[in-house]
Structures are given as C-alpha cells and as structure tokens.
Short mmCIF file of C-alpha atoms in Angstrom, two decimals:
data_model
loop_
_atom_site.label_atom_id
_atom_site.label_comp_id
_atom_site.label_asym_id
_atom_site.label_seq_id
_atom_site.Cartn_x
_atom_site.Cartn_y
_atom_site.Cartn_z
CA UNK Y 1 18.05 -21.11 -17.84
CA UNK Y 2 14.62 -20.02 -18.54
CA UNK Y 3 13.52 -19.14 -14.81
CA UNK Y 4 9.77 -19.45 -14.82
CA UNK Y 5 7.15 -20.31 -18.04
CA UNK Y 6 3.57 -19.71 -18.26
CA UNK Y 7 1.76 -21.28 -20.79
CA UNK Y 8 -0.51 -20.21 -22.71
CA UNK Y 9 0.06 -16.43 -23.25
CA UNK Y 10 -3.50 -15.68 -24.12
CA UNK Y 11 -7.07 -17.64 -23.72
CA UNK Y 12 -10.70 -16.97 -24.45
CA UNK Y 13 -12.96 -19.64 -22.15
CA UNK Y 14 -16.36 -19.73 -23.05
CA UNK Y 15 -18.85 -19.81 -19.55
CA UNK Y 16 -18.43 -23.50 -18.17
CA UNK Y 17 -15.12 -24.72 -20.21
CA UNK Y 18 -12.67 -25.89 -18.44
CA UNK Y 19 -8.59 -24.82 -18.95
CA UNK Y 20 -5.53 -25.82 -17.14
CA UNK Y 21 -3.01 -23.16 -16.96
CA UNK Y 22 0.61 -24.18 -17.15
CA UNK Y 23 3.86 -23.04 -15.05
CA UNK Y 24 7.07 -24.76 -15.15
CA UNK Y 25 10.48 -23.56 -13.58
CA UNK Y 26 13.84 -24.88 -14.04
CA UNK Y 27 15.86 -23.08 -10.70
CA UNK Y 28 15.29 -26.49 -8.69
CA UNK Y 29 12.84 -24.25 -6.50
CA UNK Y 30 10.94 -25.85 -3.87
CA UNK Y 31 7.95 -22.81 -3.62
CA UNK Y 32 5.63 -22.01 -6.42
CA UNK Y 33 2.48 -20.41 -6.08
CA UNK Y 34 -0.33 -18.56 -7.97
CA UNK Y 35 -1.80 -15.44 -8.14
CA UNK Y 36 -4.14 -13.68 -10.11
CA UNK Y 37 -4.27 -9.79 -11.04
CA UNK Y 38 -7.70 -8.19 -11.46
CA UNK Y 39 -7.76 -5.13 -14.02
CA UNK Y 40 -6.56 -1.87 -11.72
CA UNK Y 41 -5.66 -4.10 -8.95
CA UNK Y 42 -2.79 -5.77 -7.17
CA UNK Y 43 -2.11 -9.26 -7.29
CA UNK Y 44 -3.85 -11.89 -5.03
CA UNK Y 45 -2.52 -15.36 -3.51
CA UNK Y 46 -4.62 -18.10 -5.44
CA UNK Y 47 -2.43 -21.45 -4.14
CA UNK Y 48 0.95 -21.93 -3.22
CA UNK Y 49 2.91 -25.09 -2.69
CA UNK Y 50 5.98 -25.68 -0.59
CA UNK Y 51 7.32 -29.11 -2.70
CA UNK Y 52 5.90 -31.64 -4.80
CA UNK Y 53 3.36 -33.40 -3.01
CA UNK Y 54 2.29 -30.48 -0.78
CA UNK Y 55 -0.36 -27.34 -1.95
CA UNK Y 56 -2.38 -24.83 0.05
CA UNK Y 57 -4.45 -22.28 -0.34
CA UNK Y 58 -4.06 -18.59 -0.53
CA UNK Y 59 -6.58 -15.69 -0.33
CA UNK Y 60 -9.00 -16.30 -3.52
CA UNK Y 61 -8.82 -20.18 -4.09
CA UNK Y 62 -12.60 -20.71 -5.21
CA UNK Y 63 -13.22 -21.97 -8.78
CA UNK Y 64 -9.36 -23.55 -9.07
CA UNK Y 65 -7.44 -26.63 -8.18
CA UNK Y 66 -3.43 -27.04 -8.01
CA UNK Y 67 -1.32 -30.02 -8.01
CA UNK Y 68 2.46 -30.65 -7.88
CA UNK Y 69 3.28 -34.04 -8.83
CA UNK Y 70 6.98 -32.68 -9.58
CA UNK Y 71 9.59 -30.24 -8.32
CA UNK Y 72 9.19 -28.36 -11.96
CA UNK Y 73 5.86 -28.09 -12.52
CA UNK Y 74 2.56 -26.63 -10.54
CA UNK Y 75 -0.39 -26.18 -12.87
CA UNK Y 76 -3.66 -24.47 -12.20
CA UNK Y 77 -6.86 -25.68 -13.34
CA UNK Y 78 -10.14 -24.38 -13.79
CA UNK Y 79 -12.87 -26.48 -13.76
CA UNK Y 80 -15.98 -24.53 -14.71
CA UNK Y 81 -15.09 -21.21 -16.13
CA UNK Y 82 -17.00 -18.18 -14.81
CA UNK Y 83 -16.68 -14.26 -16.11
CA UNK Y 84 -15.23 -13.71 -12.77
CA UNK Y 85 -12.09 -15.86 -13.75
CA UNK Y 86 -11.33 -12.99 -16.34
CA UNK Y 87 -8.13 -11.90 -14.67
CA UNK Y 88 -4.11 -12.23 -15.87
CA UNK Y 89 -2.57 -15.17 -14.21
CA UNK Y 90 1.08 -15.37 -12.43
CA UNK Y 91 3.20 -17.87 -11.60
CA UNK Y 92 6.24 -17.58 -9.54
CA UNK Y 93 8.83 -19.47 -7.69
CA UNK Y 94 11.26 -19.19 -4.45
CA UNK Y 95 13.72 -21.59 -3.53
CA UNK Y 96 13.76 -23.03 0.19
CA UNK Y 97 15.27 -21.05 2.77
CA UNK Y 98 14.26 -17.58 0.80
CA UNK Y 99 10.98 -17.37 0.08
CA UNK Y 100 10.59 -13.73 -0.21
CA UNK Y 101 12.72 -13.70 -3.57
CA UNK Y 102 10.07 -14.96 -5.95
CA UNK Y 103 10.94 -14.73 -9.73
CA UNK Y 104 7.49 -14.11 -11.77
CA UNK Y 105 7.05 -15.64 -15.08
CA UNK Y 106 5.54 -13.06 -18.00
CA UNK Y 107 1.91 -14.10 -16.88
CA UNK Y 108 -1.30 -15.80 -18.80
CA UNK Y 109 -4.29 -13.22 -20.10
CA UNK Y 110 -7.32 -15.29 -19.41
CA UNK Y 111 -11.02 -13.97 -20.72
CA UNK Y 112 -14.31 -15.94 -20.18
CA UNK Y 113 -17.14 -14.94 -21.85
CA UNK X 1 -4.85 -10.10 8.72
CA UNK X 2 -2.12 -8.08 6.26
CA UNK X 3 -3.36 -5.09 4.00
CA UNK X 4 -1.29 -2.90 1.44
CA UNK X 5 -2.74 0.41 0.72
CA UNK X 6 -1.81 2.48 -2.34
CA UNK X 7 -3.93 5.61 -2.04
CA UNK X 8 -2.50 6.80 -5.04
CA UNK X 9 -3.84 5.70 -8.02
CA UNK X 10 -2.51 7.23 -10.95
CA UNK X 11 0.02 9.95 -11.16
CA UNK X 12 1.13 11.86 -13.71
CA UNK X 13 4.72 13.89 -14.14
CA UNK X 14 6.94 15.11 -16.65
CA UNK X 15 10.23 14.02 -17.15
CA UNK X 16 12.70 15.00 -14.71
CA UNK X 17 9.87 15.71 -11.89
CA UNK X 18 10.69 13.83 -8.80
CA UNK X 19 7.60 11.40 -7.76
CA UNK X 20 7.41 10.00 -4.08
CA UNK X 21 4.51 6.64 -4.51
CA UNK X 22 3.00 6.05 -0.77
CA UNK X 23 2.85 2.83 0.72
CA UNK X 24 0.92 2.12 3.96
CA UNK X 25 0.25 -0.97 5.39
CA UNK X 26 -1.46 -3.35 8.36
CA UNK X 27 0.25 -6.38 10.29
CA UNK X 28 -0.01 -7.90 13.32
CA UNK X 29 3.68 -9.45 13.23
CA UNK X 30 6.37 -8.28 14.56
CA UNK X 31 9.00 -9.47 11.79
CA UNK X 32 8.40 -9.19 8.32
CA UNK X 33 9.17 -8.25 4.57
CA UNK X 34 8.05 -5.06 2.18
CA UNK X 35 8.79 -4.70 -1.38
CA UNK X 36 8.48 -3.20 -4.53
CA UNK X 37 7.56 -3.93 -8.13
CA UNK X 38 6.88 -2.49 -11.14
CA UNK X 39 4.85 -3.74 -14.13
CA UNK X 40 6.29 -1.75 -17.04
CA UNK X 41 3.50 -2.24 -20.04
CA UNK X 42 4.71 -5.79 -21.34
CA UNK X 43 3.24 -7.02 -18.23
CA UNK X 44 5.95 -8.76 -16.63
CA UNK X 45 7.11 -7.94 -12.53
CA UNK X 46 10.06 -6.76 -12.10
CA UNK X 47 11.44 -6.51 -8.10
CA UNK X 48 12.79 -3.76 -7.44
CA UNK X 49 13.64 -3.73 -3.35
CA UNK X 50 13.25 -5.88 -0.72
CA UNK X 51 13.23 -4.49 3.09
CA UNK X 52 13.24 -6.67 6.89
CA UNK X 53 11.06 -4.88 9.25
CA UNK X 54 13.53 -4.29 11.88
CA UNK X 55 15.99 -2.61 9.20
CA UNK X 56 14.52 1.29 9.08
CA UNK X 57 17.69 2.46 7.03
CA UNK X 58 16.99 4.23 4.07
CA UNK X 59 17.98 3.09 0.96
CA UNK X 60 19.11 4.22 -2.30
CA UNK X 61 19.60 2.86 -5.83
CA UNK X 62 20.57 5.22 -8.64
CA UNK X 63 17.79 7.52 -9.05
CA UNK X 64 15.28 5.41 -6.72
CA UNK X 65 15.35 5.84 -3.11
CA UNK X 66 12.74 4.15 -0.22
CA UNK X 67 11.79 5.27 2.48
CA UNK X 68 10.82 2.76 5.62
CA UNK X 69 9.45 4.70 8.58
CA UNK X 70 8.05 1.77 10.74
CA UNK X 71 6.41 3.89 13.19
CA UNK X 72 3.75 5.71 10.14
CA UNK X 73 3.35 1.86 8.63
CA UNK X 74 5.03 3.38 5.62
CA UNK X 75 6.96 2.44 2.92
CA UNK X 76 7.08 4.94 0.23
CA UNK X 77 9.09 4.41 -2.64
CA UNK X 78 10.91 8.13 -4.74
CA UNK X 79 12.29 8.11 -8.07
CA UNK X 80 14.52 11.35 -9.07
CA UNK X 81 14.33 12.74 -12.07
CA UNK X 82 11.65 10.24 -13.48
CA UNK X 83 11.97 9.52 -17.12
CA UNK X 84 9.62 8.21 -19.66
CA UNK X 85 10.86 4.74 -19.02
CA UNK X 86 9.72 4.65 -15.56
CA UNK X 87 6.20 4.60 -16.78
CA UNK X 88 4.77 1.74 -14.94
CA UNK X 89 2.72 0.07 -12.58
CA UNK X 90 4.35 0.24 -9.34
CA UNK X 91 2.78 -2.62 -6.35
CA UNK X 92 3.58 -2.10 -2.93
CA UNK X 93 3.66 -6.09 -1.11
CA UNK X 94 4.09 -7.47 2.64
CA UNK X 95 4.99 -10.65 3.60
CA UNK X 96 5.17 -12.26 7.10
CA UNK X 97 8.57 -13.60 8.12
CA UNK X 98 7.93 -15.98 10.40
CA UNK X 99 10.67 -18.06 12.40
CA UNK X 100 11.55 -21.30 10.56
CA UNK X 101 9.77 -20.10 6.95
CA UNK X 102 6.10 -20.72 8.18
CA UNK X 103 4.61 -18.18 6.47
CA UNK X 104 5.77 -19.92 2.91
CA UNK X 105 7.18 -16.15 1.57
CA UNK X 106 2.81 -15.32 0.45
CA UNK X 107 2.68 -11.74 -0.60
CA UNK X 108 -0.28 -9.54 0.42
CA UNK X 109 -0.14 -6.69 -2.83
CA UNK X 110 -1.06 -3.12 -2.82
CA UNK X 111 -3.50 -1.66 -5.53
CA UNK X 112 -0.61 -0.34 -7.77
CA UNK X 113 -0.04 3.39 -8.07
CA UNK X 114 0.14 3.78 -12.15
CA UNK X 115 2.65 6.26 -12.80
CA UNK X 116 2.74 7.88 -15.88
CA UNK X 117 6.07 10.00 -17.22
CA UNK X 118 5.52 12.60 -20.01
CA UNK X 119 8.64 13.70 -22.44
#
C-alpha cells in the first residue's frame, strides 16, 4: 500500500514550459485535491475533485488545470510556467464519507526560472 | 470566508522547555474541523490532531496536549518537554463541516509557527 505518490520529486521549468505534475493513490479514495506551499507559508487549496469525472476549484487555481479521468489518478498541469509557480506542490486524498482525514503524499519542489 | 492565523513565527527553545504554538482563527459556520500538522525537515505532513467544533474537551497525547477554547477562536497546540525531534513546522488548518459533506473536507492553513528545539 503506497498511500499517495507525487511524481516528480524535483523540477526546474524554464518561463513559458509547460509540466504536468503527477499524483496517484491506491486507498480507493474518492477526494483528491491540490495545494501548493509558498516558502514561509501555509498551504493553499489549488483544485480538488470529489470522483473521477468531477474537479473544482480551490483558493489559487490561476495558471493550472486538473483532470480525473480515474479513481487513482488526479494530475495537475501547468500550461505556461511563470516564476510565481515556484512553490512545493501537495497532493492528498480522503475517502468519501471522511473528508477531513486527508493523507499527503511527500510533495513535488517546483522552480521556474 | 475562513482564515488561520499563526502569529508566531518562529520559536526557539531548548530541550525540555515546554512550548504552547497559538492558533486563532475566523468562520462563519457553526460546525466545523481544526487540526494540526507538522512538517518535520524532509518535507512531508504529518497529522497530528483532529478536533469537531462543538467538542471543547481538551486533549492529550503523550507529551502534546491542545487546547480548544471556542469562545477566544483558539486552538493552541503545547508540547512538554520539547526535544530536538520536535523541530518542525507546525500548520494550524480549518475546515467547514457542512451537513451531507458539502464542503468536500478543503483546508484553509495557518502560516506555520517554525519551532526550533536546541540540545
């Protein structure tokens, strides 16, 4: 049982590139979402999604896009990579009926320059 | 709208100090969640509590104990006799807990309070 994987571990982006980010969980859990953790800061809601099929957004979600074409897997994509992207990215999961217990994967460090 | 506030943002003890990190926070419901975390320096979150909104009883686990006073807003969070190992990042979060699971479990995170522990 791996709980929740974030792939890659590290990135460098150059201004403009585009990256998807990867997250993947094997607990049959129907919430995932996003968030991203600016240096000294807490962690915002980027996009969450309640089952495959369904996504929403959270507090920051300019500059990304989500999909969940399966139960497993919700990866986040940026399109046109700005310095303000520079941030560690976290995935985590909840299954339905207890959303408050989310189980974080170890997080992606993501630098545009 | 939800807020977290951390006002602390670094502390530094020696081993074996006691440490209380403050929590504060904003919401306009009625029901909902507060937790805990800490980011030790690998990076990863760890949970470390979980607490309704209409449950104000103290808690203790080992040598951490919170304390939920819903009339201040506060949650604040006191580890006894810290030692090096608690050196960490320690996030404050809300979450809404609407009837039927609206609200989806989304966190709203403090700052972090970085807490260091000298030998």
């Amino acid at each position: 049982n791996a709980g929740v994987t974030q792939t890659p571990k590290f990135r460098i982006l150059k201004i403009g590139q585009s990256m998807t980010l990867q997250c993947a969980q094997d607990m049959n859990h129907n919430y995932m979402y996003w968030y991203r953790q600016d240096p000294g800061m807490g962690l915002k809601l980027i996009y969450y999604s309640v089952g495959a099929g369904i996504t929403d957004k959270g507090e920051v979600p300019n500059g990304y896009n989500v999909s969940r074409s399966t139960t497993e897997d919700f990866p986040l994509r940026l399109e046109l990579a700005a310095p303000s992207q520079t941030s560690v990215y976290f995935c985590a999961s909840s299954r339905l009926g207890r959303p408050y217990e989310q189980y974080f994967g170890p997080g992606t460090r993501l630098t545009v320059t | 709208a939800q807020k977290v506030t951390q006002a602390q943002t670094e502390i530094s003890v020696v081993e074996k100090e006691d440490v209380t990190l403050d929590c504060v926070y904003e919401t306009r419901d009625t029901t909902y969640y507060l937790f805990w975390y800490k980011q030790p320096p690998s990076g990863e979150l760890v949970f470390l509590i979980r607490r309704n909104s209409f449950d104000e009883q103290n808690e203790i686990s080992g040598r951490y104990s919170w304390n939920f006073q819903k009339s201040t807003s506060s949650f604040n969070f006191t580890i006894t006799a810290s030692q090096v190992v608690d050196s960490a990042v320690y996030f404050c979060a809300l979450s809404e807990a609407r009837a039927g699971g609206t609200s989806y479990g989304k966190l709203t995170f403090g700052q972090g309070t970085i807490l260091t522990v000298h030998p």
